[in-house]
Tab-separated table of C-alpha atoms in Angstrom:
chain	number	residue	atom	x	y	z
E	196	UNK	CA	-46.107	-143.206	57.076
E	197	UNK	CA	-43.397	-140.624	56.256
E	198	UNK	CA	-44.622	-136.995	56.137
E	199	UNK	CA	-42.668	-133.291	55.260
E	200	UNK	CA	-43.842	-130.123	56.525
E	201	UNK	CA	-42.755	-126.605	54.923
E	202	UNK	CA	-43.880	-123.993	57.672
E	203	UNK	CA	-43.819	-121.017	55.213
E	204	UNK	CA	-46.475	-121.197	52.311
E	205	UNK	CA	-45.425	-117.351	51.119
E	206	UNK	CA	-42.287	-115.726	51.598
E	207	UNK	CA	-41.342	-111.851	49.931
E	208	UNK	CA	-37.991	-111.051	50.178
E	209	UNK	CA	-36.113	-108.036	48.906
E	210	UNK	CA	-32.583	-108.743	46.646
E	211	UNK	CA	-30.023	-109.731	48.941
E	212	UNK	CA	-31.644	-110.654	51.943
E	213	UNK	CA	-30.980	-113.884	53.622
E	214	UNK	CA	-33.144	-117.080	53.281
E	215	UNK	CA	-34.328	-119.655	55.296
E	216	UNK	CA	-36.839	-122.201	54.338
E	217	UNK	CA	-37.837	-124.571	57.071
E	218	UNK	CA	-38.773	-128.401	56.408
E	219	UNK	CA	-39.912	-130.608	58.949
E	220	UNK	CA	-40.133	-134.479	58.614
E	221	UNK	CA	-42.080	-137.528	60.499
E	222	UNK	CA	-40.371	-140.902	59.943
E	223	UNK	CA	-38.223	-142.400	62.624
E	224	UNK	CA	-35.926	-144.317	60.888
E	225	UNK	CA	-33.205	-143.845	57.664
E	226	UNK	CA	-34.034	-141.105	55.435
E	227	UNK	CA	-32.885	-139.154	52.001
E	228	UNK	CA	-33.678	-135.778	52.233
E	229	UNK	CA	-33.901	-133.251	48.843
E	230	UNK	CA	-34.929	-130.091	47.995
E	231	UNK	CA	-35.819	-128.975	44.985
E	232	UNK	CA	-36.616	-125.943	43.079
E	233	UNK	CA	-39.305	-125.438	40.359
E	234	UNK	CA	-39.056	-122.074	38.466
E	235	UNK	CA	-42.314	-120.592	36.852
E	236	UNK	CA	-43.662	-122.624	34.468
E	237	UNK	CA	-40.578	-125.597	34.730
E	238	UNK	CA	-40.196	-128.615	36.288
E	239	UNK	CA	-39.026	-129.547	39.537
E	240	UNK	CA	-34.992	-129.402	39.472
E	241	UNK	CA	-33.013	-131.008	42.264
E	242	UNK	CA	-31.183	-128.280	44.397
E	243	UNK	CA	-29.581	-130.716	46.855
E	244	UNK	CA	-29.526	-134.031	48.641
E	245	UNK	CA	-28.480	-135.475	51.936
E	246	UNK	CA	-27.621	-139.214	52.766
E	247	UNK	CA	-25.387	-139.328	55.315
E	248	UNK	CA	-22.018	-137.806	56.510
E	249	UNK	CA	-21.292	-134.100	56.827
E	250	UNK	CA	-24.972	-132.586	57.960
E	251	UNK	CA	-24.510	-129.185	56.315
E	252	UNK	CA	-24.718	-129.992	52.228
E	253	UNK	CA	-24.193	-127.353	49.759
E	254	UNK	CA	-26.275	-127.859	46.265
E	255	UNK	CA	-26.239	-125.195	43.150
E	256	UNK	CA	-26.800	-121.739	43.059
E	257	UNK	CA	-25.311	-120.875	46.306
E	258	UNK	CA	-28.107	-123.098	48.002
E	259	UNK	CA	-27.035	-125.531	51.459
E	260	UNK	CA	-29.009	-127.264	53.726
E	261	UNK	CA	-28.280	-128.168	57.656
E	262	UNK	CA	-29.932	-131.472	58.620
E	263	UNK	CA	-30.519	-131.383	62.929
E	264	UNK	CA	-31.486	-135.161	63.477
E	265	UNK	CA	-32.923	-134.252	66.684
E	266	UNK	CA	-35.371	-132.179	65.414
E	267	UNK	CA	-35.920	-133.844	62.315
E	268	UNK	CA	-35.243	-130.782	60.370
E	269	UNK	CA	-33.763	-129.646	56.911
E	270	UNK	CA	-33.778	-126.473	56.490
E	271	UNK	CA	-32.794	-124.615	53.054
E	272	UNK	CA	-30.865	-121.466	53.439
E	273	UNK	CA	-28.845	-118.715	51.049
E	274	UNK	CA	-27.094	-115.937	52.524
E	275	UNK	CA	-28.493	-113.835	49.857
E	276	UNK	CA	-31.088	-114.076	47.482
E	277	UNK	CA	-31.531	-112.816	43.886
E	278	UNK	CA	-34.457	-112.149	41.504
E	279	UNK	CA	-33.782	-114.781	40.117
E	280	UNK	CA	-34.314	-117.354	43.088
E	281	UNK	CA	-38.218	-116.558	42.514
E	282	UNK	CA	-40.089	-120.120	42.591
E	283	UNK	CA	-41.557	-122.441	44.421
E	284	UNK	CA	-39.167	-124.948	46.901
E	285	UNK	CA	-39.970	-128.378	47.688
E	286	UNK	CA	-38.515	-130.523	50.607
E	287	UNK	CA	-38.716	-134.198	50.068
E	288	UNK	CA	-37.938	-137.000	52.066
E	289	UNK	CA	-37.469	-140.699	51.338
E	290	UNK	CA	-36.942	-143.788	53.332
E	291	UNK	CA	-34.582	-146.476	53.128
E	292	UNK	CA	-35.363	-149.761	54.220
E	293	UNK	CA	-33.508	-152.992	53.264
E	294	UNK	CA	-31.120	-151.552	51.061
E	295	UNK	CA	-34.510	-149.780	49.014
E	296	UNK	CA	-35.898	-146.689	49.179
E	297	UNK	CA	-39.625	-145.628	49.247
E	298	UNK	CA	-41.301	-143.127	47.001
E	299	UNK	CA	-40.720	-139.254	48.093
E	300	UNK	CA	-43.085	-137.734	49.695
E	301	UNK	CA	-43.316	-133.448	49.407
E	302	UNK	CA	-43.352	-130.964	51.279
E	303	UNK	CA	-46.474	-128.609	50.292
E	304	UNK	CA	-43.833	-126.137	48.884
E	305	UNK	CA	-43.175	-122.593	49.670
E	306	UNK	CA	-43.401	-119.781	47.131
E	307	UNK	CA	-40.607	-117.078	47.359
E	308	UNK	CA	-40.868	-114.121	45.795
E	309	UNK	CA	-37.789	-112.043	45.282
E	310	UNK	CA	-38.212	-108.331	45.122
E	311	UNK	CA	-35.803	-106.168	42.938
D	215	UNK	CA	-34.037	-130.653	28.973
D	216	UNK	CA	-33.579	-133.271	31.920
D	217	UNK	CA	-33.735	-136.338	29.489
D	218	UNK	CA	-37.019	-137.148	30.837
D	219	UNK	CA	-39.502	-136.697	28.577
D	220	UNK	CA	-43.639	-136.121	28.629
D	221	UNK	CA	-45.921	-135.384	26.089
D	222	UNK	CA	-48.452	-134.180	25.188
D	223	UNK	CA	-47.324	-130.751	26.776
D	224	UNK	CA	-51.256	-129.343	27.102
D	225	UNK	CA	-54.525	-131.260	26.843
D	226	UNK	CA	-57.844	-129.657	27.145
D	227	UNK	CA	-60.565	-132.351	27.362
D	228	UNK	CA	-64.550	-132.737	28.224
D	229	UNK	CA	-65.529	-134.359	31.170
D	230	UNK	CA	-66.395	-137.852	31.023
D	231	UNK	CA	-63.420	-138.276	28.266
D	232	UNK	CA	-60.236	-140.578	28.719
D	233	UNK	CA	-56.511	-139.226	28.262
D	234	UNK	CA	-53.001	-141.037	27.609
D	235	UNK	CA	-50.053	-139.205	28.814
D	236	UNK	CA	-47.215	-140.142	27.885
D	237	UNK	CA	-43.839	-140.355	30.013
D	238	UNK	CA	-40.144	-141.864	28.393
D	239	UNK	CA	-37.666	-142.017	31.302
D	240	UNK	CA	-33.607	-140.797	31.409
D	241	UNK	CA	-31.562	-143.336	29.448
D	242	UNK	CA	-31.025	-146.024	32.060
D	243	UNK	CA	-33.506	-145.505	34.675
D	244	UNK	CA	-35.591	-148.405	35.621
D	245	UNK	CA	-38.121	-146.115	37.886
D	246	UNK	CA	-40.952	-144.234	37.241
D	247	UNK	CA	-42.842	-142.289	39.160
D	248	UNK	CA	-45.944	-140.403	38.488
D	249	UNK	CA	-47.157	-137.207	40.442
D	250	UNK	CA	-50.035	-135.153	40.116
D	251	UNK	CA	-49.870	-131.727	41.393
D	252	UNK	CA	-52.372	-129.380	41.861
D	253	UNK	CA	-53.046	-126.149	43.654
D	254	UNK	CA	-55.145	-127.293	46.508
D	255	UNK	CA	-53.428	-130.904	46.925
D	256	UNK	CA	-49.956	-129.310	46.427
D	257	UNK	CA	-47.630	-132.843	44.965
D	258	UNK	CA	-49.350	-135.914	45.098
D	259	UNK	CA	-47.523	-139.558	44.457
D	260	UNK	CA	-49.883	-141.679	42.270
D	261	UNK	CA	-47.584	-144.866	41.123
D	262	UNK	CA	-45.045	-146.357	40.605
D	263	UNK	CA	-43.425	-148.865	38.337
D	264	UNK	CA	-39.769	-150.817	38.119
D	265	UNK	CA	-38.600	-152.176	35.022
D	266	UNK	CA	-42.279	-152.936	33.619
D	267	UNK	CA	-43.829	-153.739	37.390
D	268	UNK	CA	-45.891	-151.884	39.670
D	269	UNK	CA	-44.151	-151.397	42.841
D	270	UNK	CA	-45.890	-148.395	45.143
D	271	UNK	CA	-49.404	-147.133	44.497
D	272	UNK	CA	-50.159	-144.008	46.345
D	273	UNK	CA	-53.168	-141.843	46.153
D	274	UNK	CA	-54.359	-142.816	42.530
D	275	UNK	CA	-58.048	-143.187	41.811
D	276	UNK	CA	-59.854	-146.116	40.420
D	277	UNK	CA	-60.261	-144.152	37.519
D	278	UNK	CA	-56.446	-143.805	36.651
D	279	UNK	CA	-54.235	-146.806	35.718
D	280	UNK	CA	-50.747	-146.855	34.461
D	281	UNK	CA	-48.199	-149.444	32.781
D	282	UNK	CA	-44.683	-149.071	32.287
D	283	UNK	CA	-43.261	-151.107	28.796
D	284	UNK	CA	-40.493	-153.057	27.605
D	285	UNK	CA	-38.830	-150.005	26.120
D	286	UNK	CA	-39.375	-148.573	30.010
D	287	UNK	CA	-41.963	-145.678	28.335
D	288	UNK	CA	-44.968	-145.118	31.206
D	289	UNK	CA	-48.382	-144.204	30.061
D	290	UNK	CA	-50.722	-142.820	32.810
D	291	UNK	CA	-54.263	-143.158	31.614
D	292	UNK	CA	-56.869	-141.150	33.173
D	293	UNK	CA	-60.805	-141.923	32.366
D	294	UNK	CA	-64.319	-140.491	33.261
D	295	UNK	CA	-62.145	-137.272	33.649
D	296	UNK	CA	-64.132	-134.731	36.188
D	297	UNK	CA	-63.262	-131.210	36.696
D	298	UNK	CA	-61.543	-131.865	39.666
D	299	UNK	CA	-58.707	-133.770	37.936
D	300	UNK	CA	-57.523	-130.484	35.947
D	301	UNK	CA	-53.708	-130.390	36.943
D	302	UNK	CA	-50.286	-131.027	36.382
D	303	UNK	CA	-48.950	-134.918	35.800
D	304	UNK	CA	-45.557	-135.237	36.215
D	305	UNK	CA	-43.206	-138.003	35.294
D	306	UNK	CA	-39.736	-139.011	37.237
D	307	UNK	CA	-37.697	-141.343	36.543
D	308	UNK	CA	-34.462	-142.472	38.770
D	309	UNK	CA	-32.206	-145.574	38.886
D	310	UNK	CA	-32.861	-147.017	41.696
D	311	UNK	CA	-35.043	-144.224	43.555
D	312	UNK	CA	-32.121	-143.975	46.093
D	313	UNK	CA	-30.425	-140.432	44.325
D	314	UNK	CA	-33.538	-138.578	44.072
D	315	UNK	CA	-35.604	-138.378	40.684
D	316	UNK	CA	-35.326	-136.088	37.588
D	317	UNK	CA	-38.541	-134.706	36.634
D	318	UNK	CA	-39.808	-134.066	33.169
D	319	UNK	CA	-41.605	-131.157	32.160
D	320	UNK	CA	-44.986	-132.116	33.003
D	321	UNK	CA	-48.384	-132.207	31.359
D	322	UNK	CA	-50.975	-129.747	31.664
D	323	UNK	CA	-54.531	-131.264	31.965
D	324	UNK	CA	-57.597	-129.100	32.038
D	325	UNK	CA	-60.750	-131.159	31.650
D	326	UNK	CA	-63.872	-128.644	30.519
């Protein structure tokens, strides 16, 4: 069974300051990979998606991802946050098998906090 | 407004009671998904239904059950509620589930 692992459950960072969010995966064979953002109080919004091709995929809001298929990694970064980026991110992962793709499966989430 | 829509917003029930939520998909997508998050269990997959069948089943108690209609609208209905089932219930709905899903805005259950 497919499983996603966020490594930070709290981050604080001040305005500015660079991001990194790392995700982890366990599934061996074709996957989607997603993040997504939920805002206080909204629902989950998709941030950005990788299927295949260029590893490093840039989503909204100044957002990009680098997926490392040896270390079955995607790991969100911004060069620099705003107050504004305060929420809660969620790496998902699918997998594809016979031209279908299984549910997604979450990450636990990490909660950043952006400090003015 | 992601054109997937849930309602009731809120629902504050006793224990013991049974709830409908509600879930109509994007225009077009044939997938629904239901999640349950909570604070402890972070996002957790219940179901799943294609075009009016049931296609994955993840953690969803005996106690839930879910359909998906004609007019591709999901109900999730919960019963015997407990305390422990106080949380969100999110709908998704996607094409094909190969793009990702758009969420709606979720359901908050508190069960008293």
């Amino acid at each position: 069974a497919q499983s996603v692992s966020q490594h930070n459950h709290h981050v604080i960072l001040s305005e500015a300051a660079s991001l990194e969010l790392g995700c982890n995966y366990s599934y061996g064979g074709t996957v989607n990979l997603f993040w997504y953002v939920q805002y206080p109080g909204q629902h989950l919004q998709l941030l950005l998606k990788y299927f295949s091709g260029d590893p490093l995929v840039k989503g909204i809001k100044g957002f990009e991802a680098e997926f490392i298929k040896s270390k079955f990694s995607f790991n969100l970064r911004k060069p620099s946050v705003q107050w504004s980026d305060t929420a809660e991110y969620f790496c998902a992962v699918n997998s594809l098998s016979a031209g279908t793709a299984s549910k997604l499966t979450f990450g636990t989430g990490t909660r950043l906090q952006v400090t003015l | 407004d992601s054109g997937v829509t849930q309602t009731p917003k809120h629902l504050i029930t006793a224990t013991g009671q049974r709830v409908t939520l509600r879930c109509s998909p994007r225009s077009g997508d044939l997938s629904v998904y239901w999640y349950q998050q909570s604070l402890d269990q972070g996002l957790q997959f219940l179901i799943q239904y294609y075009n009016g069948e049931e296609r994955a089943k993840g953690n969803i108690l005996e106690r839930f059950s879910a359909q998906q209609f004609p007019d591709l609208h999901s109900e999730l209905n919960l019963s015997s509620l407990e305390l422990g089932d106080s949380a969100l219930y999110f709908c998704a709905s996607s094409p094909n589930g190969m793009d990702g899903y758009t969420f709606g805005s979720g359901t908050r259950l508190t069960v008293v």
